Amino acid sequence: MDSQSILLEAQRISKIAIYEYDVLEGTFEPSPEMISMMGFAKSDRDVSIIEKLIHPEDLPLFAEKLSTAIKGAKDFFHIYRIHHLITKKVKWISGRGKMIRGANGKVVKMIGTVQDISEQKHAEEKIRKLTDRVLLAAEIANLGVWEYDRESDEIFWEDQMYAIFSDVLKPLNYHDALKYLQ
């Protein structure tokens, strides 16, 4: 297997794609993995396609961040949702770009990566929902949830602990918290 094939396979496995955006022309050149990830047609090379691609709720902030990055010649980073152009399935994308300046010092190109982080975002949402349910159950049962960090000797209390021990402002360490927990 040659280096090019290995790189393409690594991109596919890690769900990372690369692109080059010509700021002056308003066109981009996606890698084969990006074409697949986004659902681009062979003719989709005009940057205006992002209006169809990026989730409508995420488009204004995406456009603002991209414009700011280009104007300031700063690196671009943004997490946003897309609608796959063929399947219409929503995907979460982590996008990064590095600005390339021309002889006049102005940005002429951006090279970057996009990564499909949908699995991670769905896992985070499941964890958030589970945490919310556990905290609600603890509140209903009037149970407090706390954690002790041995390295810092700090106690972290959830809000319900403060409701149970209403005279506590903030336990600073394990020994102070023990006074309330005994």
Short mmCIF file of C-alpha atoms in Angstrom, two decimals:
data_model
loop_
_atom_site.label_atom_id
_atom_site.label_comp_id
_atom_site.label_asym_id
_atom_site.label_seq_id
_atom_site.Cartn_x
_atom_site.Cartn_y
_atom_site.Cartn_z
CA MET A 1 0.00 0.00 0.00
CA ASP A 2 1.45 3.38 -0.96
CA SER A 3 1.52 6.47 1.28
CA GLN A 4 -1.41 8.13 -0.49
CA SER A 5 -3.62 5.06 0.00
CA ILE A 6 -2.63 4.79 3.64
CA LEU A 7 -3.45 8.45 4.23
CA LEU A 8 -6.86 8.14 2.54
CA GLU A 9 -7.68 5.04 4.58
CA ALA A 10 -6.58 6.75 7.81
CA GLN A 11 -8.86 9.70 6.99
CA ARG A 12 -11.78 7.35 6.36
CA ILE A 13 -11.21 5.44 9.61
CA SER A 14 -10.86 8.58 11.72
CA LYS A 15 -13.69 10.39 9.89
CA ILE A 16 -11.37 13.28 9.08
CA ALA A 17 -11.35 15.01 5.71
CA ILE A 18 -9.23 17.80 4.27
CA TYR A 19 -9.99 20.73 2.01
CA GLU A 20 -8.47 23.81 0.42
CA TYR A 21 -10.60 26.96 0.16
CA ASP A 22 -9.62 29.64 -2.34
CA VAL A 23 -10.83 32.80 -0.61
CA LEU A 24 -10.36 35.02 -3.67
CA GLU A 25 -12.23 32.71 -6.05
CA GLY A 26 -14.85 31.55 -3.52
CA THR A 27 -14.21 27.92 -4.45
CA PHE A 28 -12.95 24.92 -2.53
CA GLU A 29 -11.31 21.61 -3.29
CA PRO A 30 -12.49 18.81 -0.98
CA SER A 31 -10.77 15.50 -0.41
CA PRO A 32 -12.64 12.33 -1.46
CA GLU A 33 -13.47 11.71 2.22
CA MET A 34 -15.02 15.19 2.51
CA ILE A 35 -17.12 14.59 -0.61
CA SER A 36 -18.47 11.43 1.02
CA MET A 37 -18.87 12.99 4.49
CA MET A 38 -20.85 15.98 3.23
CA GLY A 39 -22.60 14.47 0.20
CA PHE A 40 -21.09 16.87 -2.31
CA ALA A 41 -21.64 16.35 -6.03
CA LYS A 42 -18.62 16.45 -8.32
CA SER A 43 -19.65 19.96 -9.41
CA ASP A 44 -20.05 21.37 -5.87
CA ARG A 45 -17.00 23.62 -5.59
CA ASP A 46 -18.56 27.03 -4.92
CA VAL A 47 -18.49 28.02 -1.25
CA SER A 48 -22.15 29.10 -1.48
CA ILE A 49 -23.04 25.40 -1.06
CA ILE A 50 -22.55 25.89 2.70
CA GLU A 51 -25.95 27.61 2.79
CA LYS A 52 -27.55 24.27 1.86
CA LEU A 53 -25.13 22.17 3.90
CA ILE A 54 -24.89 23.82 7.31
CA HIS A 55 -27.82 23.54 9.69
CA PRO A 56 -29.86 26.80 9.53
CA GLU A 57 -29.50 27.37 13.29
CA ASP A 58 -25.70 27.08 13.03
CA LEU A 59 -25.14 28.98 9.78
CA PRO A 60 -25.05 32.57 11.13
CA LEU A 61 -22.39 31.84 13.76
CA PHE A 62 -20.41 29.69 11.30
CA ALA A 63 -20.42 32.51 8.73
CA GLU A 64 -19.44 35.07 11.37
CA LYS A 65 -16.57 32.97 12.70
CA LEU A 66 -15.28 32.21 9.19
CA SER A 67 -15.44 35.87 8.16
CA THR A 68 -13.68 36.97 11.36
CA ALA A 69 -10.96 34.35 10.87
CA ILE A 70 -10.35 35.42 7.28
CA LYS A 71 -10.35 39.16 8.05
CA GLY A 72 -8.00 38.69 11.01
CA ALA A 73 -5.88 36.00 9.32
CA LYS A 74 -6.53 33.82 12.38
CA ASP A 75 -6.98 30.08 12.59
CA PHE A 76 -10.58 28.88 12.28
CA PHE A 77 -12.26 26.44 14.65
CA HIS A 78 -15.95 25.74 15.00
CA ILE A 79 -18.27 22.85 15.90
CA TYR A 80 -21.51 22.83 13.93
CA ARG A 81 -24.19 20.65 12.41
CA ILE A 82 -24.73 19.85 8.75
CA HIS A 83 -27.44 18.17 6.72
CA HIS A 84 -25.78 15.59 4.48
CA LEU A 85 -26.63 16.85 0.99
CA ILE A 86 -27.85 13.44 -0.22
CA THR A 87 -29.22 11.61 2.84
CA LYS A 88 -30.31 14.79 4.70
CA LYS A 89 -29.05 13.11 7.87
CA VAL A 90 -27.81 15.55 10.53
CA LYS A 91 -24.13 15.22 11.41
CA TRP A 92 -21.95 17.07 13.90
CA ILE A 93 -18.73 18.47 12.43
CA SER A 94 -15.58 19.85 14.02
CA GLY A 95 -13.98 22.19 11.49
CA ARG A 96 -10.49 23.68 11.58
CA GLY A 97 -8.68 25.89 9.12
CA LYS A 98 -5.35 27.67 8.74
CA MET A 99 -5.19 30.90 6.79
CA ILE A 100 -2.58 31.33 4.05
CA ARG A 101 -1.56 34.90 3.20
CA GLY A 102 -0.62 36.16 -0.22
CA ALA A 103 2.21 38.57 -1.10
CA ASN A 104 0.04 41.52 -0.03
CA GLY A 105 -0.44 40.01 3.45
CA LYS A 106 -4.14 39.31 2.94
CA VAL A 107 -5.64 35.84 3.24
CA VAL A 108 -5.86 34.09 -0.12
CA LYS A 109 -6.45 30.48 0.94
CA MET A 110 -7.53 28.39 3.86
CA ILE A 111 -6.47 24.80 4.29
CA GLY A 112 -8.16 22.70 6.86
CA THR A 113 -9.86 19.64 8.18
CA VAL A 114 -13.36 18.60 9.06
CA GLN A 115 -14.13 15.70 11.35
CA ASP A 116 -17.45 13.93 11.79
CA ILE A 117 -17.95 13.92 15.58
CA SER A 118 -21.58 12.77 15.52
CA GLU A 119 -20.90 9.63 17.57
CA GLN A 120 -19.18 11.68 20.27
CA LYS A 121 -22.00 14.27 20.37
CA HIS A 122 -24.66 11.54 20.63
CA ALA A 123 -22.72 9.89 23.48
CA GLU A 124 -22.43 13.26 25.26
CA GLU A 125 -26.18 13.77 24.90
CA LYS A 126 -26.89 10.32 26.39
CA ILE A 127 -24.59 11.09 29.32
CA ARG A 128 -26.24 14.50 29.84
CA LYS A 129 -29.73 12.95 29.84
CA LEU A 130 -28.66 10.19 32.23
CA THR A 131 -27.02 12.73 34.55
CA ASP A 132 -30.16 14.87 34.50
CA ARG A 133 -32.31 11.83 35.40
CA VAL A 134 -29.98 10.78 38.23
CA LEU A 135 -29.90 14.30 39.67
CA LEU A 136 -33.70 14.59 39.41
CA ALA A 137 -34.11 11.23 41.17
CA ALA A 138 -31.72 12.36 43.90
CA GLU A 139 -33.66 15.60 44.32
CA ILE A 140 -37.00 13.80 44.51
CA ALA A 141 -35.57 11.36 47.06
CA ASN A 142 -33.93 14.26 48.92
CA LEU A 143 -30.52 12.65 48.43
CA GLY A 144 -27.34 14.64 48.07
CA VAL A 145 -24.56 13.84 45.61
CA TRP A 146 -20.97 14.74 46.39
CA GLU A 147 -17.44 13.82 45.36
CA TYR A 148 -14.13 14.03 47.17
CA ASP A 149 -10.95 14.88 45.22
CA ARG A 150 -8.11 13.38 47.24
CA GLU A 151 -5.36 15.29 45.39
CA SER A 152 -6.82 18.74 46.01
CA ASP A 153 -8.53 17.75 49.28
CA GLU A 154 -11.72 19.37 47.96
CA ILE A 155 -15.31 18.27 48.13
CA PHE A 156 -17.63 18.97 45.21
CA TRP A 157 -21.30 19.19 46.13
CA GLU A 158 -24.26 19.13 43.78
CA ASP A 159 -26.95 21.74 44.41
CA GLN A 160 -29.12 19.28 46.35
CA MET A 161 -26.39 18.94 49.01
CA TYR A 162 -26.60 22.67 49.66
CA ALA A 163 -30.39 22.39 49.96
CA ILE A 164 -30.02 19.59 52.53
CA PHE A 165 -27.28 21.41 54.44
CA SER A 166 -28.63 24.94 54.07
CA ASP A 167 -26.15 26.43 56.54
CA VAL A 168 -23.13 25.42 54.41
CA LEU A 169 -21.73 28.08 52.13
CA LYS A 170 -19.07 25.91 50.52
CA PRO A 171 -17.10 23.04 51.98
CA LEU A 172 -13.45 23.78 51.37
CA ASN A 173 -11.95 20.41 52.17
CA TYR A 174 -12.73 16.93 53.34
CA HIS A 175 -12.28 17.67 57.02
CA ASP A 176 -14.68 20.65 56.95
CA ALA A 177 -17.27 18.61 55.04
CA LEU A 178 -17.02 15.74 57.53
CA LYS A 179 -18.48 18.01 60.20
CA TYR A 180 -21.71 18.16 58.18
CA LEU A 181 -21.75 14.57 56.98
CA GLN A 182 -21.38 12.91 60.41
#
